[in-house]
Amino acid sequence: MDPVNVAVIVKMEPDFSEGNVSYNPDGTLNRAETKNILGPHSAIAVNAAFYAKIKHGAKISICTMGPPVAESMLQHSQLMSDADELYLYSDRIFAGADTLATAEVLKSGILKMQGKMDIVFSGHRASDGETGQTGPQTAWKLGMTFLGNVIDYEIDPESRTIRVKRLVRLQGIYDVVEEVEAPLPVFIAIDPSYKPKFNTVSQRLAYEKYQKEARQRSQDFKQYLKVLNAAQIEADPKLIGISGSPTIVYKVERIPKGKATRQAEIIDGSDQEQIRRIVAKMRQSLSTMVIK
Amino acid sequence: MEKYDVAIIGGGSAGLAALKRLSTLGKQAVLFEAGEKIGSKNISGGILYSKKPKNGKTHNVEDIYENFLTDRPYERKITKYVLHATSKDKIFSIDLTAAHEYEANFGCSVLMSKLNQWFLQQAQETAEKQGGGVVSGVHVKDIRWEEGQTIVQTNELEEVAAKAIIAADGVNSEIAYMTGARQKFSPNQLYQGVKVVVKLPEEIMNERFSIGEDEGAAHLFAGDVTMDHIGGGFLYTNRDTLSVGAVYHLDSLLETPVEPYELVNTLLRNPMISDLIRDEVPVRGEIDKNLAKEEQMRIRFAVTKIIKTWTEMREAYYSKGERERLVREGKYSAPEEMEAQLSSIRDQMSTKYGMKFETDYVEAEYSAKLVPDGKRCRMEKPYFKNILFAGDAAGRGIFVGPRIEGLNVGIDDAVRAADAVARALDKNNFDENYLGQYYSQSVEESPYTHDLKSIDKDYLKIFLDAAKDVPKDIINSKYGMVVKMMSSKTLRNFAVGFANILGYEKILPIIETVETYVRVPTELAERLGKSVSSSYTPTIPSIAQRVAKLKFNDDSVSHIKVLKPTSEFMKKMTVLCPTRCYLMEKNGVMIQHEGCVECGTCAEETEWSHPRGEKGINYQFG
Ligand SMILES: Cc1cc2nc3c(=O)[nH]c(=O)nc-3n(C[C@H](O)[C@H](O)[C@H](O)COP(=O)(O)OP(=O)(O)OC[C@H]3O[C@@H](n4cnc5c(N)ncnc54)[C@H](O)[C@@H]3O)c2cc1C
Ligand code: SF4
């Protein structure tokens, strides 16, 4: 049985927590002064990868595209996940990349990683003006099955399949859980509500063990870090940086789950008849739903 | 279901010693601890002893943890041990250092949160090598036997099977209640301990207590500070904190209930103690109300920050180790630079923020727990099926004179339990008569069990010798004969022999009385004591303030259920709960579990369990 091989794409973001943000006099973000950290959504993706390590001893490779200072964020990711390899794709020609050009860099980088990836994780989106497109675009470029809004997953290393739970919206009802099975490899964009559950003693012991290893490793993280430029990952110059960016972001909206078509109806809880009616309605709408 | 060779329940000093020993013997063991992390639920007085008994051998802390004496995870070696009889401002002191040193390699002050963390570090690696380890934040809620397997059920994780279990889950052992291995301890078998940790910079402490860097002092108190209860007070020096506490027989507290914190407060207000704990404390100045709201806020914030900076820096400055470290690491060029900076911060505090410096004391943590009185409650058969009970769970606390021994006893038990389990694993035989009885026998042979059954005449003699100058007429007729004996050397020897013939059961009602703990010392102090005074009156926090300072992980569900809201016992809990969790309502007593420190005082008449994993009290000092 081959070991499970996972990669995570992460993003450095300004620290938006209180007291850490710095603004220019005109009210725009002062990027140079604001502390940079691992983005919160990326952190969840890192957590999700750590789960694979605890359950299956997976090998974890974490990568990002960014300036040299991003290495401290990779160090932090390693502390969180006991990552085996860290990759920083850094090159002046990456500057000005939009999501598509970023995806190209990440794709090239992932293809250069050791061994074939079984799962690539990404965050749901970034918090600093991103569109939630990098993940899906990277998946598309890698030719991997994309699974978004994943809140839980289990790998079967023998049959090389994965079962995931996704949070979806169905017939106007939010937060319906859909269960999907797919052959590996897959690309997973992890949902913000993902929380790894360690509910056996062996997982908890493995958790302790890997955490300790992670503390040691992240102390000399440079030993695990490779800083690569465009040539080293063999990225196509036409598809990266400004020249590979067909879009500019002018406005960001929440990642849509589709328009709400719900209509609220207020029920008087003390009225038996009203309650009965609403229960019947709930049954009716639930019966049309296919939930596994 | 996952299977492990041994499950250890409870990660106090006893459970951790069992884990260390088993792993060292090459056995696989998993330890379950309910607290969020190891050490978060454990408190002690406490002086940890290493013993050298005349007969037999104890397993001492430094035998189990080979780095104990070099790493020094303890606070200070106690080198001075004094008993004080109190009456108002009068104190009569008796030096009992000889009693403290009796049969001891050393006795050192400890804080459990730090010490248990260190124990964990020492045990973890070897445990992991054997495929075991520690899982914290996991509360064991049931054990059952099914098809030849022993199954451990927790609130948090999937069930596991184990071949043998070591229950080191403390004085309120749920494992003991649920299996029926023993009854809940009753109030006449228990002491209630309540403690506050007080801050005092290291070198100020050295000077005040006339102790060197690795020396320490223990002061014990009896007399009017007991508020007429059987028990007494203590003050131990830690490295840069003091432990001040009161330990009283629960029976005696139930008879004439008094708020546990009042018993501690009385100690703190005693002029001798007030004076020992005093420190320089910054007091915030008034903030000009006419300033803009934001400006007021900013000042308040800045003041908090500067107090913190000053306090931390002062603590470091008054610690030789810290001072040297900071200079070595280049933070300061020399100690003088620290001193200069410290005084400049101090100036800023008074000139810029209008702060004053007063003499007061600084309380860091309030805590409480029951202590088993092993003479009255030790489990004679500390096992049930393939479960072995160790430490407080088996009711093994020794009270001899003012000395409390629970930590060392628990470690010794744990080693014996671990050895018994290792032997059973080798033979794959976990029958009661192979495992349980073997352990029981080993515990029976422990010098500690001897101490729980009979009075050590040499030890008693030290006391009698120390008290030989006590005027005979102070002690009333009940002690007449004893006193007469005490005044003569030959008769002193005889008194000891006499005490042993009578044995503990007969002699306890004579010695453990209000007479011994209150009247005699009070009169001693009045007649022979020196007047002491304190230059200030300590500002003692209210119980609400103390609880507010503690860290809790709140659980919406209560871990305690009141069964008899109108019983006499429960009514007394409105007074005896150390954190005032019980309220008197129309229909009887009601609990507010949010402030519970899990001391166990109310366990007798409630459905009592520890909170679920990670929930409840989270001590920082212990
Ligand atoms: C005020 C005071 C002063 C004292 N002074 C001294 C002294 O000077 N010298 C001395 O030697 N002793 C002293 N003692 C006694 C000493 O502190 C105790 O004997 C000792 O701490 C007991 O250790 P233990 O490991 O047996 O139990 P504990 O330290 O109580 O540990 C039990 C552990 O089990 C865990 N647990 C309980 N139930 C479960 C469950 N169901 N699942 C998972 N985990 C669970 C608890 O969270 C806890 O961590 C004093 C005690 C007090 C209160
Ligand atoms: S509620 Fe009971 S166990 Fe909790 S602190 Fe009060 S007396 Fe102790």
PDB file of C-alpha atoms in Angstrom, chain B residues 388-556:
ATOM      1  CA  LEU B 388      -5.418  -1.264  41.116  1.00  0.00           C
ATOM      2  CA  PHE B 389      -6.010   1.926  43.107  1.00  0.00           C
ATOM      3  CA  ALA B 390      -3.097   4.220  43.951  1.00  0.00           C
ATOM      4  CA  GLY B 391      -2.518   7.497  45.780  1.00  0.00           C
ATOM      5  CA  ASP B 392      -5.443   9.613  46.922  1.00  0.00           C
ATOM      6  CA  ALA B 393      -7.846   7.319  45.057  1.00  0.00           C
ATOM      7  CA  ALA B 394      -6.900   4.568  47.518  1.00  0.00           C
ATOM      8  CA  GLY B 395      -7.292   6.991  50.414  1.00  0.00           C
ATOM      9  CA  ARG B 396      -3.638   7.005  51.330  1.00  0.00           C
ATOM     10  CA  GLY B 397      -2.753  10.349  52.901  1.00  0.00           C
ATOM     11  CA  ILE B 398      -0.571  10.451  55.977  1.00  0.00           C
ATOM     12  CA  PHE B 399      -1.044  13.095  58.649  1.00  0.00           C
ATOM     13  CA  VAL B 400       1.589  12.954  61.343  1.00  0.00           C
ATOM     14  CA  GLY B 401       1.891  16.039  63.431  1.00  0.00           C
ATOM     15  CA  PRO B 402       1.724  18.975  61.049  1.00  0.00           C
ATOM     16  CA  ARG B 403       3.267  16.944  58.231  1.00  0.00           C
ATOM     17  CA  ILE B 404       1.037  15.848  55.341  1.00  0.00           C
ATOM     18  CA  GLU B 405       2.307  13.127  53.075  1.00  0.00           C
ATOM     19  CA  GLY B 406       0.239  12.311  50.031  1.00  0.00           C
ATOM     20  CA  LEU B 407       2.488  13.035  47.087  1.00  0.00           C
ATOM     21  CA  ASN B 408       5.303  10.701  48.126  1.00  0.00           C
ATOM     22  CA  VAL B 409       2.861   7.999  49.179  1.00  0.00           C
ATOM     23  CA  GLY B 410       1.060   8.178  45.838  1.00  0.00           C
ATOM     24  CA  ILE B 411       4.349   7.846  43.949  1.00  0.00           C
ATOM     25  CA  ASP B 412       5.335   4.825  46.029  1.00  0.00           C
ATOM     26  CA  ASP B 413       1.931   3.204  45.479  1.00  0.00           C
ATOM     27  CA  ALA B 414       2.105   3.889  41.766  1.00  0.00           C
ATOM     28  CA  VAL B 415       5.470   2.175  41.431  1.00  0.00           C
ATOM     29  CA  ARG B 416       4.177  -0.841  43.322  1.00  0.00           C
ATOM     30  CA  ALA B 417       1.069  -0.914  41.113  1.00  0.00           C
ATOM     31  CA  ALA B 418       3.191  -0.626  37.970  1.00  0.00           C
ATOM     32  CA  ASP B 419       5.456  -3.459  39.105  1.00  0.00           C
ATOM     33  CA  ALA B 420       2.464  -5.663  39.885  1.00  0.00           C
ATOM     34  CA  VAL B 421       0.935  -4.964  36.492  1.00  0.00           C
ATOM     35  CA  ALA B 422       4.232  -5.630  34.691  1.00  0.00           C
ATOM     36  CA  ARG B 423       4.469  -8.973  36.449  1.00  0.00           C
ATOM     37  CA  ALA B 424       0.895  -9.823  35.439  1.00  0.00           C
ATOM     38  CA  LEU B 425       1.594  -8.865  31.826  1.00  0.00           C
ATOM     39  CA  ASP B 426       4.602 -11.178  31.761  1.00  0.00           C
ATOM     40  CA  LYS B 427       2.457 -14.083  32.865  1.00  0.00           C
ATOM     41  CA  ASN B 428      -0.656 -12.834  31.063  1.00  0.00           C
ATOM     42  CA  ASN B 429      -2.552 -13.375  34.292  1.00  0.00           C
ATOM     43  CA  PHE B 430      -4.792 -10.611  35.553  1.00  0.00           C
ATOM     44  CA  ASP B 431      -6.770 -12.546  38.128  1.00  0.00           C
ATOM     45  CA  GLU B 432      -7.389 -10.875  41.440  1.00  0.00           C
ATOM     46  CA  ASN B 433      -5.326 -13.456  43.223  1.00  0.00           C
ATOM     47  CA  TYR B 434      -2.369 -12.964  40.915  1.00  0.00           C
ATOM     48  CA  LEU B 435      -2.495  -9.209  40.289  1.00  0.00           C
ATOM     49  CA  GLY B 436      -4.671  -7.559  42.948  1.00  0.00           C
ATOM     50  CA  GLN B 437      -3.498  -9.546  45.908  1.00  0.00           C
ATOM     51  CA  TYR B 438       0.105  -9.237  44.918  1.00  0.00           C
ATOM     52  CA  TYR B 439      -0.249  -5.467  44.762  1.00  0.00           C
ATOM     53  CA  SER B 440      -2.172  -5.376  48.004  1.00  0.00           C
ATOM     54  CA  GLN B 441       0.606  -7.349  49.663  1.00  0.00           C
ATOM     55  CA  SER B 442       3.260  -5.043  48.288  1.00  0.00           C
ATOM     56  CA  VAL B 443       1.396  -1.969  49.533  1.00  0.00           C
ATOM     57  CA  GLU B 444       0.930  -3.597  52.887  1.00  0.00           C
ATOM     58  CA  GLU B 445       4.694  -3.980  53.131  1.00  0.00           C
ATOM     59  CA  SER B 446       5.287  -0.330  52.293  1.00  0.00           C
ATOM     60  CA  PRO B 447       6.752   1.669  55.178  1.00  0.00           C
ATOM     61  CA  TYR B 448       3.961   4.164  54.519  1.00  0.00           C
ATOM     62  CA  THR B 449       1.315   1.622  55.416  1.00  0.00           C
ATOM     63  CA  HIS B 450       3.197   1.059  58.609  1.00  0.00           C
ATOM     64  CA  ASP B 451       2.954   4.794  59.291  1.00  0.00           C
ATOM     65  CA  LEU B 452      -0.785   4.621  58.676  1.00  0.00           C
ATOM     66  CA  LYS B 453      -1.249   1.875  61.202  1.00  0.00           C
ATOM     67  CA  SER B 454       0.953   2.811  64.099  1.00  0.00           C
ATOM     68  CA  ILE B 455       2.668   5.731  65.698  1.00  0.00           C
ATOM     69  CA  ASP B 456       6.383   5.973  65.156  1.00  0.00           C
ATOM     70  CA  LYS B 457       7.788   6.317  68.627  1.00  0.00           C
ATOM     71  CA  ASP B 458      10.983   8.043  67.594  1.00  0.00           C
ATOM     72  CA  TYR B 459       8.999  10.609  65.672  1.00  0.00           C
ATOM     73  CA  LEU B 460       6.644  11.181  68.571  1.00  0.00           C
ATOM     74  CA  LYS B 461       9.601  11.623  70.851  1.00  0.00           C
ATOM     75  CA  ILE B 462      10.905  14.486  68.762  1.00  0.00           C
ATOM     76  CA  PHE B 463       7.616  16.260  69.394  1.00  0.00           C
ATOM     77  CA  LEU B 464       7.604  15.519  73.054  1.00  0.00           C
ATOM     78  CA  ASP B 465      11.192  16.733  73.299  1.00  0.00           C
ATOM     79  CA  ALA B 466      10.349  19.916  71.448  1.00  0.00           C
ATOM     80  CA  ALA B 467       7.453  20.576  73.799  1.00  0.00           C
ATOM     81  CA  LYS B 468       9.266  19.787  77.028  1.00  0.00           C
ATOM     82  CA  ASP B 469       9.381  23.430  78.146  1.00  0.00           C
ATOM     83  CA  VAL B 470       5.633  23.841  77.922  1.00  0.00           C
ATOM     84  CA  PRO B 471       4.299  24.624  81.417  1.00  0.00           C
ATOM     85  CA  LYS B 472       2.341  21.705  82.715  1.00  0.00           C
ATOM     86  CA  ASP B 473      -0.599  23.600  84.072  1.00  0.00           C
ATOM     87  CA  ILE B 474      -1.540  24.948  80.639  1.00  0.00           C
ATOM     88  CA  ILE B 475      -2.754  21.605  79.633  1.00  0.00           C
ATOM     89  CA  ASN B 476      -5.959  20.615  81.305  1.00  0.00           C
ATOM     90  CA  SER B 477      -6.597  17.485  83.312  1.00  0.00           C
ATOM     91  CA  LYS B 478      -7.128  15.370  80.241  1.00  0.00           C
ATOM     92  CA  TYR B 479      -3.473  15.678  79.413  1.00  0.00           C
ATOM     93  CA  GLY B 480      -2.301  15.808  82.997  1.00  0.00           C
ATOM     94  CA  MET B 481      -0.657  12.461  82.908  1.00  0.00           C
ATOM     95  CA  VAL B 482       0.894  12.962  79.503  1.00  0.00           C
ATOM     96  CA  VAL B 483       2.294  16.283  80.594  1.00  0.00           C
ATOM     97  CA  LYS B 484       3.789  14.904  83.721  1.00  0.00           C
ATOM     98  CA  MET B 485       5.494  12.303  81.628  1.00  0.00           C
ATOM     99  CA  MET B 486       6.765  14.875  79.193  1.00  0.00           C
ATOM    100  CA  SER B 487       8.712  16.710  81.833  1.00  0.00           C
ATOM    101  CA  SER B 488      10.905  13.728  82.572  1.00  0.00           C
ATOM    102  CA  LYS B 489      13.126  12.060  80.045  1.00  0.00           C
ATOM    103  CA  THR B 490      12.470   8.535  81.211  1.00  0.00           C
ATOM    104  CA  LEU B 491       8.786   9.108  81.425  1.00  0.00           C
ATOM    105  CA  ARG B 492       8.831  10.625  77.942  1.00  0.00           C
ATOM    106  CA  ASN B 493      10.074   7.329  76.629  1.00  0.00           C
ATOM    107  CA  PHE B 494       7.358   5.651  78.573  1.00  0.00           C
ATOM    108  CA  ALA B 495       4.672   7.923  77.112  1.00  0.00           C
ATOM    109  CA  VAL B 496       5.674   6.855  73.658  1.00  0.00           C
ATOM    110  CA  GLY B 497       5.507   3.222  74.523  1.00  0.00           C
ATOM    111  CA  PHE B 498       2.157   3.780  76.105  1.00  0.00           C
ATOM    112  CA  ALA B 499       0.826   5.507  73.005  1.00  0.00           C
ATOM    113  CA  ASN B 500       1.836   2.599  70.851  1.00  0.00           C
ATOM    114  CA  ILE B 501       0.190   0.075  73.064  1.00  0.00           C
ATOM    115  CA  LEU B 502      -3.024   1.994  72.812  1.00  0.00           C
ATOM    116  CA  GLY B 503      -2.691   2.220  69.038  1.00  0.00           C
ATOM    117  CA  TYR B 504      -4.126   4.792  66.672  1.00  0.00           C
ATOM    118  CA  GLU B 505      -7.793   3.980  67.091  1.00  0.00           C
ATOM    119  CA  LYS B 506      -7.735   4.598  70.807  1.00  0.00           C
ATOM    120  CA  ILE B 507      -5.364   7.501  70.819  1.00  0.00           C
ATOM    121  CA  LEU B 508      -6.848   9.540  67.951  1.00  0.00           C
ATOM    122  CA  PRO B 509      -9.883  10.749  69.898  1.00  0.00           C
ATOM    123  CA  ILE B 510      -7.477  11.979  72.557  1.00  0.00           C
ATOM    124  CA  ILE B 511      -5.022  13.783  70.305  1.00  0.00           C
ATOM    125  CA  GLU B 512      -7.220  14.956  67.463  1.00  0.00           C
ATOM    126  CA  THR B 513      -9.331  17.318  69.488  1.00  0.00           C
ATOM    127  CA  VAL B 514     -10.067  20.997  69.699  1.00  0.00           C
ATOM    128  CA  GLU B 515      -7.990  20.849  72.863  1.00  0.00           C
ATOM    129  CA  THR B 516      -4.802  19.942  71.009  1.00  0.00           C
ATOM    130  CA  TYR B 517      -5.270  22.128  67.966  1.00  0.00           C
ATOM    131  CA  VAL B 518      -6.887  25.160  69.526  1.00  0.00           C
ATOM    132  CA  ARG B 519      -6.954  25.534  73.318  1.00  0.00           C
ATOM    133  CA  VAL B 520      -3.473  24.403  74.217  1.00  0.00           C
ATOM    134  CA  PRO B 521      -1.701  26.415  71.523  1.00  0.00           C
ATOM    135  CA  THR B 522      -3.864  29.463  72.202  1.00  0.00           C
ATOM    136  CA  GLU B 523      -3.045  29.413  75.859  1.00  0.00           C
ATOM    137  CA  LEU B 524       0.604  28.781  75.110  1.00  0.00           C
ATOM    138  CA  ALA B 525       0.716  31.856  72.926  1.00  0.00           C
ATOM    139  CA  GLU B 526      -1.123  33.971  75.444  1.00  0.00           C
ATOM    140  CA  ARG B 527       1.144  33.018  78.305  1.00  0.00           C
ATOM    141  CA  LEU B 528       4.505  32.615  76.646  1.00  0.00           C
ATOM    142  CA  GLY B 529       4.147  34.211  73.242  1.00  0.00           C
ATOM    143  CA  LYS B 530       5.885  37.287  71.900  1.00  0.00           C
ATOM    144  CA  SER B 531       3.808  40.130  70.560  1.00  0.00           C
ATOM    145  CA  VAL B 532       4.131  40.595  66.837  1.00  0.00           C
ATOM    146  CA  SER B 533       2.789  43.371  64.708  1.00  0.00           C
ATOM    147  CA  SER B 534       2.369  44.161  61.089  1.00  0.00           C
ATOM    148  CA  SER B 535       2.847  47.533  59.503  1.00  0.00           C
ATOM    149  CA  TYR B 536      -0.257  47.257  57.340  1.00  0.00           C
ATOM    150  CA  THR B 537      -3.576  45.487  56.998  1.00  0.00           C
ATOM    151  CA  PRO B 538      -3.721  43.236  53.934  1.00  0.00           C
ATOM    152  CA  THR B 539      -6.454  43.940  51.397  1.00  0.00           C
ATOM    153  CA  ILE B 540      -8.052  40.540  51.082  1.00  0.00           C
ATOM    154  CA  PRO B 541     -10.012  39.828  47.899  1.00  0.00           C
ATOM    155  CA  SER B 542     -13.600  38.686  48.215  1.00  0.00           C
ATOM    156  CA  ILE B 543     -14.429  35.135  47.205  1.00  0.00           C
ATOM    157  CA  ALA B 544     -16.142  36.470  44.099  1.00  0.00           C
ATOM    158  CA  GLN B 545     -12.944  38.263  43.116  1.00  0.00           C
ATOM    159  CA  ARG B 546     -10.948  35.127  43.744  1.00  0.00           C
ATOM    160  CA  VAL B 547     -13.226  33.002  41.586  1.00  0.00           C
ATOM    161  CA  ALA B 548     -13.198  35.634  38.868  1.00  0.00           C
ATOM    162  CA  LYS B 549      -9.421  35.332  38.730  1.00  0.00           C
ATOM    163  CA  LEU B 550      -9.478  31.561  38.201  1.00  0.00           C
ATOM    164  CA  LYS B 551      -9.493  30.034  34.739  1.00  0.00           C
ATOM    165  CA  PHE B 552     -12.422  27.806  33.856  1.00  0.00           C
ATOM    166  CA  ASN B 553     -13.550  26.102  30.689  1.00  0.00           C
ATOM    167  CA  ASP B 554     -17.245  26.455  31.264  1.00  0.00           C
ATOM    168  CA  ASP B 555     -19.478  23.491  30.692  1.00  0.00           C
ATOM    169  CA  SER B 556     -23.152  24.183  30.114  1.00  0.00           C
TER     170      SER B 556
END
